[in-house]
Amino acid sequence: AQTVTQSQPEMSVQEAETVTLSCTYDTSESDYYLFWYKQPPSRQMILVIRQEAYKQQNATENRFSVNFQKAAKSFSLKISDSQLGDAAMYFCAYRRMLGTSGTYKYIFGTGTRLKVLA
Amino acid sequence: NAGVTQTPKFRILKIGQSMTLQCAQDMNHNYMYWYRQDPGMGLKLIYYSVGAGITDKGEVPNGYNVSRSTTEDFPLRLELAAPSQTSVYFCASSRRGDRGGSTNEKLFFGSGTQLSVL
Protein backbone atom coordinates (compact mmCIF):
# COMPACT_ATOMS: atom_id res chain seq x y z
CA ALA A 1 0.00 0.00 0.00
CA GLN A 2 1.10 3.51 -0.68
CA THR A 3 2.07 5.62 2.32
CA VAL A 4 3.32 9.15 2.73
CA THR A 5 5.49 10.03 5.72
CA GLN A 6 6.29 13.48 7.04
CA SER A 7 8.66 12.95 9.93
CA GLN A 8 8.77 16.57 11.12
CA PRO A 9 5.61 17.48 13.05
CA GLU A 10 6.86 21.04 13.48
CA MET A 11 9.59 23.26 12.06
CA SER A 12 10.67 26.84 12.72
CA VAL A 13 12.51 29.26 10.47
CA GLN A 14 13.69 32.80 10.84
CA GLU A 15 12.14 35.31 8.48
CA ALA A 16 14.18 35.63 5.25
CA GLU A 17 15.95 32.31 5.90
CA THR A 18 15.55 29.00 4.08
CA VAL A 19 13.82 25.90 5.41
CA THR A 20 13.37 22.39 4.04
CA LEU A 21 10.41 20.16 4.83
CA SER A 22 10.84 16.43 4.38
CA CYS A 23 8.54 13.88 2.80
CA THR A 24 9.08 10.25 1.93
CA TYR A 25 6.66 7.89 0.29
CA ASP A 26 6.35 4.23 -0.40
CA THR A 27 5.18 2.93 -3.74
CA SER A 28 5.82 0.27 -6.33
CA GLU A 29 4.43 2.44 -9.11
CA SER A 30 6.58 4.25 -11.64
CA ASP A 31 4.06 6.82 -12.83
CA TYR A 32 2.58 9.18 -10.26
CA TYR A 33 2.30 12.79 -9.13
CA LEU A 34 3.53 14.38 -5.93
CA PHE A 35 2.21 17.57 -4.39
CA TRP A 36 2.81 19.98 -1.54
CA TYR A 37 -0.28 21.68 -0.14
CA LYS A 38 -0.32 24.57 2.31
CA GLN A 39 -3.05 24.95 4.93
CA PRO A 40 -3.00 28.33 6.71
CA PRO A 41 -5.15 29.00 9.80
CA SER A 42 -8.03 29.82 7.45
CA ARG A 43 -8.17 26.05 6.80
CA GLN A 44 -8.13 26.55 3.05
CA MET A 45 -5.94 23.98 1.24
CA ILE A 46 -3.68 25.69 -1.28
CA LEU A 47 -1.51 23.95 -3.85
CA VAL A 48 2.12 25.02 -3.46
CA ILE A 49 3.92 22.88 -6.00
CA ARG A 50 3.51 19.75 -8.09
CA GLN A 51 5.99 17.17 -9.44
CA GLU A 52 5.40 14.54 -12.07
CA ALA A 53 7.39 11.40 -11.37
CA TYR A 54 8.49 10.86 -14.95
CA LYS A 55 10.13 14.29 -15.02
CA GLN A 56 13.66 14.34 -13.66
CA GLN A 57 13.80 18.10 -13.37
CA ASN A 58 12.82 19.43 -9.96
CA ALA A 59 9.75 21.66 -9.94
CA THR A 60 10.04 25.29 -8.85
CA GLU A 61 7.45 27.95 -8.12
CA ASN A 62 8.99 31.29 -7.18
CA ARG A 63 10.43 30.84 -3.65
CA PHE A 64 9.31 27.21 -3.48
CA SER A 65 11.27 24.33 -4.94
CA VAL A 66 11.44 20.60 -4.47
CA ASN A 67 14.21 18.05 -4.27
CA PHE A 68 12.72 14.98 -5.91
CA GLN A 69 14.77 11.82 -5.46
CA LYS A 70 12.78 9.10 -7.19
CA ALA A 71 15.05 6.19 -6.32
CA ALA A 72 15.07 7.22 -2.67
CA LYS A 73 11.33 8.00 -2.77
CA SER A 74 11.97 11.38 -1.26
CA PHE A 75 10.19 14.65 -2.05
CA SER A 76 11.32 17.57 0.10
CA LEU A 77 10.08 21.15 -0.12
CA LYS A 78 12.48 24.07 0.14
CA ILE A 79 11.16 27.51 1.00
CA SER A 80 13.61 30.32 0.33
CA ASP A 81 13.43 33.83 1.78
CA SER A 82 10.75 32.73 4.25
CA GLN A 83 7.97 35.18 4.91
CA LEU A 84 5.52 35.50 7.79
CA GLY A 85 2.74 34.48 5.41
CA ASP A 86 4.42 31.12 4.88
CA ALA A 87 3.44 30.04 8.39
CA ALA A 88 1.01 27.15 7.95
CA MET A 89 0.59 23.39 7.94
CA TYR A 90 2.22 21.80 4.92
CA PHE A 91 0.99 18.49 3.57
CA CYS A 92 2.80 16.23 1.18
CA ALA A 93 0.51 14.20 -1.08
CA TYR A 94 0.89 11.37 -3.56
CA ARG A 95 -1.43 10.62 -6.46
CA ARG A 96 -1.51 7.42 -8.39
CA MET A 97 -3.57 6.08 -11.22
CA LEU A 98 -5.53 2.89 -10.61
CA GLY A 99 -5.08 0.60 -13.59
CA THR A 100 -6.30 1.98 -16.89
CA SER A 101 -9.70 3.14 -15.70
CA GLY A 102 -8.58 6.70 -15.19
CA THR A 103 -9.46 6.50 -11.52
CA TYR A 104 -6.87 7.90 -9.17
CA LYS A 105 -6.48 8.61 -5.50
CA TYR A 106 -4.55 11.04 -3.37
CA ILE A 107 -2.76 9.97 -0.20
CA PHE A 108 -1.73 12.65 2.28
CA GLY A 109 0.99 12.77 4.92
CA THR A 110 0.26 13.91 8.48
CA GLY A 111 1.61 17.39 7.90
CA THR A 112 4.40 19.66 9.15
CA ARG A 113 3.54 22.84 11.01
CA LEU A 114 5.86 25.63 9.92
CA LYS A 115 6.44 28.60 12.18
CA VAL A 116 8.12 31.71 10.82
CA LEU A 117 9.90 33.85 13.40
CA ALA A 118 10.14 37.61 12.92
CA ASN B 1 -15.23 31.77 -9.85
CA ALA B 2 -16.88 30.00 -6.92
CA GLY B 3 -14.78 26.83 -7.21
CA VAL B 4 -15.78 24.27 -4.57
CA THR B 5 -18.46 25.41 -2.15
CA GLN B 6 -19.11 23.59 1.12
CA THR B 7 -21.92 24.21 3.55
CA PRO B 8 -22.23 24.55 6.46
CA LYS B 9 -18.90 25.84 7.80
CA PHE B 10 -19.63 24.75 11.37
CA ARG B 11 -22.10 22.36 12.92
CA ILE B 12 -22.71 20.76 16.28
CA LEU B 13 -24.66 17.51 16.39
CA LYS B 14 -25.96 15.36 19.19
CA ILE B 15 -25.15 11.66 19.19
CA GLY B 16 -27.55 9.81 16.93
CA GLN B 17 -28.60 12.82 14.88
CA SER B 18 -28.21 12.85 11.12
CA MET B 19 -27.12 15.54 8.72
CA THR B 20 -25.92 16.16 5.20
CA LEU B 21 -22.79 18.09 4.32
CA GLN B 22 -23.27 19.83 1.02
CA CYS B 23 -20.60 20.18 -1.65
CA ALA B 24 -20.91 21.79 -5.07
CA GLN B 25 -18.37 22.67 -7.75
CA ASP B 26 -18.84 24.81 -10.83
CA MET B 27 -15.76 23.73 -12.77
CA ASN B 28 -17.34 20.73 -14.52
CA HIS B 29 -14.92 18.42 -12.77
CA ASN B 30 -15.46 14.70 -13.10
CA TYR B 31 -13.75 13.72 -9.88
CA MET B 32 -15.01 14.66 -6.44
CA TYR B 33 -13.79 13.58 -3.02
CA TRP B 34 -14.68 13.75 0.63
CA TYR B 35 -11.87 13.83 3.19
CA ARG B 36 -11.80 14.12 6.94
CA GLN B 37 -8.98 15.74 8.86
CA ASP B 38 -8.50 14.79 12.48
CA PRO B 39 -6.19 16.86 14.74
CA GLY B 40 -2.53 16.12 14.06
CA MET B 41 -3.40 13.82 11.21
CA GLY B 42 -3.42 14.07 7.47
CA LEU B 43 -6.48 13.84 5.31
CA LYS B 44 -8.25 10.51 5.13
CA LEU B 45 -10.40 9.70 2.12
CA ILE B 46 -14.01 8.87 2.98
CA TYR B 47 -15.66 8.50 -0.43
CA TYR B 48 -14.95 9.57 -3.94
CA SER B 49 -16.76 9.80 -7.26
CA VAL B 50 -15.44 9.66 -10.81
CA GLY B 51 -18.62 11.01 -12.37
CA ALA B 52 -22.37 11.37 -11.98
CA GLY B 53 -23.89 8.12 -10.75
CA ILE B 54 -20.55 6.57 -9.79
CA THR B 55 -19.22 6.51 -6.23
CA ASP B 56 -16.74 4.36 -4.36
CA LYS B 57 -15.43 3.91 -0.84
CA GLY B 58 -12.20 5.42 0.36
CA GLU B 59 -10.16 4.53 3.44
CA VAL B 60 -12.72 5.41 6.13
CA PRO B 61 -16.27 5.06 4.71
CA ASN B 62 -18.03 3.57 7.76
CA GLY B 63 -20.81 5.76 9.10
CA TYR B 64 -21.13 7.79 5.90
CA ASN B 65 -23.02 7.69 2.64
CA VAL B 66 -22.74 9.69 -0.56
CA SER B 67 -24.59 10.21 -3.78
CA ARG B 68 -23.68 11.86 -7.08
CA SER B 69 -26.81 12.57 -9.08
CA THR B 70 -25.23 15.49 -10.95
CA THR B 71 -21.71 16.46 -11.98
CA GLU B 72 -21.88 19.51 -9.74
CA ASP B 73 -23.06 18.10 -6.41
CA PHE B 74 -21.59 15.51 -4.07
CA PRO B 75 -23.33 15.50 -0.68
CA LEU B 76 -22.03 13.50 2.29
CA ARG B 77 -24.60 11.99 4.65
CA LEU B 78 -24.08 11.07 8.30
CA GLU B 79 -26.97 8.90 9.42
CA LEU B 80 -26.25 8.27 13.12
CA ALA B 81 -23.68 10.75 14.31
CA ALA B 82 -21.05 9.46 16.73
CA PRO B 83 -18.33 11.32 18.69
CA SER B 84 -15.72 9.58 16.53
CA GLN B 85 -17.03 11.59 13.60
CA THR B 86 -15.95 14.86 15.17
CA SER B 87 -13.57 16.23 12.57
CA VAL B 88 -13.02 18.78 9.84
CA TYR B 89 -14.50 17.63 6.55
CA PHE B 90 -13.17 18.73 3.19
CA CYS B 91 -14.73 18.30 -0.19
CA ALA B 92 -12.44 18.45 -3.20
CA SER B 93 -12.67 18.09 -6.95
CA SER B 94 -10.36 17.65 -9.91
CA ARG B 95 -10.40 17.17 -13.67
CA ARG B 96 -9.93 13.72 -15.02
CA GLY B 97 -6.35 13.76 -16.20
CA ASP B 98 -3.48 11.62 -17.21
CA ARG B 99 0.11 12.20 -18.05
CA GLY B 100 -0.66 13.67 -21.41
CA GLY B 101 -3.34 16.13 -20.51
CA SER B 102 -3.02 17.16 -16.91
CA THR B 103 -0.67 20.09 -16.87
CA ASN B 104 -3.14 21.74 -14.51
CA GLU B 105 -3.66 18.64 -12.43
CA LYS B 106 -4.46 19.43 -8.82
CA LEU B 107 -7.17 19.10 -6.23
CA PHE B 108 -9.45 22.06 -5.67
CA PHE B 109 -10.64 22.15 -2.06
CA GLY B 110 -13.63 23.64 -0.36
CA SER B 111 -13.12 25.64 2.82
CA GLY B 112 -14.08 22.78 5.09
CA THR B 113 -16.80 21.98 7.62
CA GLN B 114 -15.96 21.80 11.32
CA LEU B 115 -18.26 19.15 12.78
CA SER B 116 -18.56 18.37 16.48
CA VAL B 117 -20.64 15.46 17.76
CA LEU B 118 -21.46 15.72 21.46
XYZ file of C-alpha atoms in Angstrom:
236
model
C 0.000 0.000 0.000
C 1.102 3.511 -0.683
C 2.065 5.624 2.318
C 3.316 9.146 2.728
C 5.492 10.034 5.721
C 6.287 13.479 7.038
C 8.664 12.955 9.930
C 8.770 16.574 11.118
C 5.611 17.482 13.053
C 6.863 21.042 13.483
C 9.585 23.260 12.060
C 10.672 26.838 12.721
C 12.511 29.256 10.469
C 13.691 32.804 10.837
C 12.143 35.311 8.480
C 14.176 35.628 5.253
C 15.948 32.311 5.902
C 15.553 28.997 4.078
C 13.815 25.905 5.407
C 13.374 22.386 4.040
C 10.408 20.164 4.835
C 10.845 16.425 4.384
C 8.540 13.881 2.804
C 9.079 10.250 1.928
C 6.657 7.889 0.285
C 6.347 4.235 -0.402
C 5.176 2.932 -3.742
C 5.818 0.274 -6.328
C 4.426 2.438 -9.115
C 6.575 4.247 -11.644
C 4.064 6.820 -12.832
C 2.582 9.183 -10.259
C 2.304 12.789 -9.128
C 3.533 14.384 -5.929
C 2.206 17.566 -4.388
C 2.806 19.975 -1.543
C -0.279 21.684 -0.142
C -0.316 24.568 2.315
C -3.049 24.950 4.935
C -3.003 28.329 6.713
C -5.153 29.002 9.800
C -8.033 29.819 7.454
C -8.170 26.052 6.800
C -8.129 26.546 3.047
C -5.943 23.984 1.235
C -3.678 25.693 -1.275
C -1.505 23.948 -3.848
C 2.115 25.016 -3.465
C 3.921 22.882 -5.995
C 3.511 19.745 -8.090
C 5.991 17.175 -9.436
C 5.402 14.536 -12.074
C 7.394 11.397 -11.369
C 8.486 10.859 -14.953
C 10.133 14.293 -15.020
C 13.662 14.338 -13.656
C 13.797 18.104 -13.372
C 12.815 19.427 -9.959
C 9.747 21.656 -9.938
C 10.041 25.293 -8.853
C 7.447 27.955 -8.122
C 8.994 31.289 -7.182
C 10.425 30.839 -3.648
C 9.312 27.212 -3.476
C 11.268 24.334 -4.941
C 11.442 20.596 -4.466
C 14.215 18.051 -4.269
C 12.721 14.979 -5.908
C 14.771 11.820 -5.455
C 12.779 9.098 -7.195
C 15.049 6.192 -6.319
C 15.074 7.216 -2.670
C 11.326 8.000 -2.769
C 11.965 11.383 -1.259
C 10.186 14.649 -2.053
C 11.318 17.570 0.096
C 10.083 21.149 -0.119
C 12.485 24.072 0.140
C 11.159 27.507 0.995
C 13.609 30.319 0.334
C 13.432 33.827 1.779
C 10.749 32.726 4.249
C 7.965 35.181 4.908
C 5.521 35.503 7.789
C 2.741 34.480 5.414
C 4.420 31.123 4.883
C 3.436 30.043 8.388
C 1.007 27.148 7.952
C 0.590 23.390 7.944
C 2.221 21.796 4.919
C 0.989 18.486 3.570
C 2.800 16.227 1.185
C 0.510 14.203 -1.082
C 0.894 11.374 -3.564
C -1.429 10.623 -6.463
C -1.514 7.425 -8.389
C -3.570 6.083 -11.220
C -5.528 2.894 -10.610
C -5.076 0.598 -13.589
C -6.299 1.983 -16.889
C -9.704 3.141 -15.703
C -8.578 6.703 -15.191
C -9.465 6.501 -11.516
C -6.868 7.898 -9.174
C -6.482 8.607 -5.498
C -4.554 11.041 -3.368
C -2.761 9.975 -0.196
C -1.726 12.648 2.278
C 0.991 12.769 4.923
C 0.263 13.912 8.477
C 1.613 17.393 7.898
C 4.398 19.661 9.151
C 3.540 22.838 11.013
C 5.860 25.635 9.915
C 6.436 28.601 12.184
C 8.116 31.715 10.823
C 9.903 33.851 13.400
C 10.145 37.607 12.922
C -15.227 31.766 -9.850
C -16.883 29.999 -6.924
C -14.778 26.826 -7.214
C -15.779 24.270 -4.574
C -18.460 25.405 -2.145
C -19.110 23.589 1.120
C -21.918 24.206 3.555
C -22.228 24.545 6.464
C -18.900 25.839 7.797
C -19.629 24.755 11.370
C -22.102 22.356 12.917
C -22.705 20.756 16.282
C -24.658 17.506 16.387
C -25.958 15.363 19.186
C -25.155 11.664 19.195
C -27.551 9.813 16.932
C -28.596 12.821 14.875
C -28.214 12.848 11.121
C -27.119 15.543 8.723
C -25.916 16.162 5.203
C -22.791 18.094 4.319
C -23.268 19.826 1.020
C -20.597 20.184 -1.650
C -20.912 21.791 -5.065
C -18.368 22.667 -7.750
C -18.845 24.809 -10.829
C -15.763 23.732 -12.773
C -17.340 20.734 -14.521
C -14.918 18.416 -12.773
C -15.462 14.696 -13.097
C -13.745 13.724 -9.878
C -15.011 14.657 -6.437
C -13.788 13.577 -3.019
C -14.679 13.751 0.635
C -11.872 13.828 3.191
C -11.805 14.121 6.945
C -8.982 15.740 8.861
C -8.495 14.794 12.478
C -6.190 16.856 14.743
C -2.527 16.119 14.058
C -3.400 13.817 11.208
C -3.418 14.069 7.470
C -6.479 13.842 5.306
C -8.249 10.511 5.128
C -10.401 9.699 2.117
C -14.013 8.867 2.982
C -15.657 8.495 -0.431
C -14.953 9.573 -3.943
C -16.760 9.799 -7.258
C -15.445 9.664 -10.808
C -18.616 11.014 -12.367
C -22.366 11.367 -11.981
C -23.890 8.121 -10.754
C -20.554 6.565 -9.790
C -19.221 6.510 -6.235
C -16.740 4.360 -4.360
C -15.433 3.912 -0.843
C -12.204 5.420 0.356
C -10.158 4.534 3.437
C -12.724 5.407 6.129
C -16.271 5.059 4.713
C -18.029 3.566 7.763
C -20.815 5.761 9.103
C -21.127 7.794 5.900
C -23.023 7.690 2.644
C -22.741 9.685 -0.563
C -24.594 10.209 -3.784
C -23.681 11.862 -7.076
C -26.815 12.574 -9.078
C -25.230 15.488 -10.951
C -21.713 16.459 -11.983
C -21.877 19.511 -9.740
C -23.061 18.095 -6.411
C -21.586 15.507 -4.072
C -23.331 15.504 -0.676
C -22.028 13.502 2.295
C -24.599 11.986 4.649
C -24.082 11.069 8.305
C -26.969 8.897 9.423
C -26.250 8.272 13.124
C -23.675 10.751 14.314
C -21.051 9.460 16.735
C -18.334 11.317 18.686
C -15.717 9.576 16.528
C -17.027 11.592 13.597
C -15.948 14.860 15.166
C -13.568 16.225 12.566
C -13.025 18.783 9.844
C -14.497 17.629 6.553
C -13.170 18.728 3.191
C -14.734 18.302 -0.187
C -12.439 18.454 -3.205
C -12.668 18.090 -6.948
C -10.356 17.652 -9.910
C -10.403 17.174 -13.669
C -9.927 13.724 -15.015
C -6.348 13.761 -16.197
C -3.483 11.616 -17.211
C 0.112 12.202 -18.045
C -0.658 13.674 -21.411
C -3.337 16.128 -20.515
C -3.018 17.159 -16.915
C -0.674 20.094 -16.865
C -3.136 21.741 -14.511
C -3.660 18.639 -12.430
C -4.456 19.433 -8.823
C -7.174 19.104 -6.230
C -9.455 22.064 -5.670
C -10.636 22.147 -2.064
C -13.632 23.636 -0.362
C -13.123 25.643 2.819
C -14.085 22.778 5.090
C -16.805 21.984 7.623
C -15.957 21.802 11.324
C -18.261 19.151 12.778
C -18.562 18.366 16.477
C -20.636 15.456 17.759
C -21.460 15.720 21.462
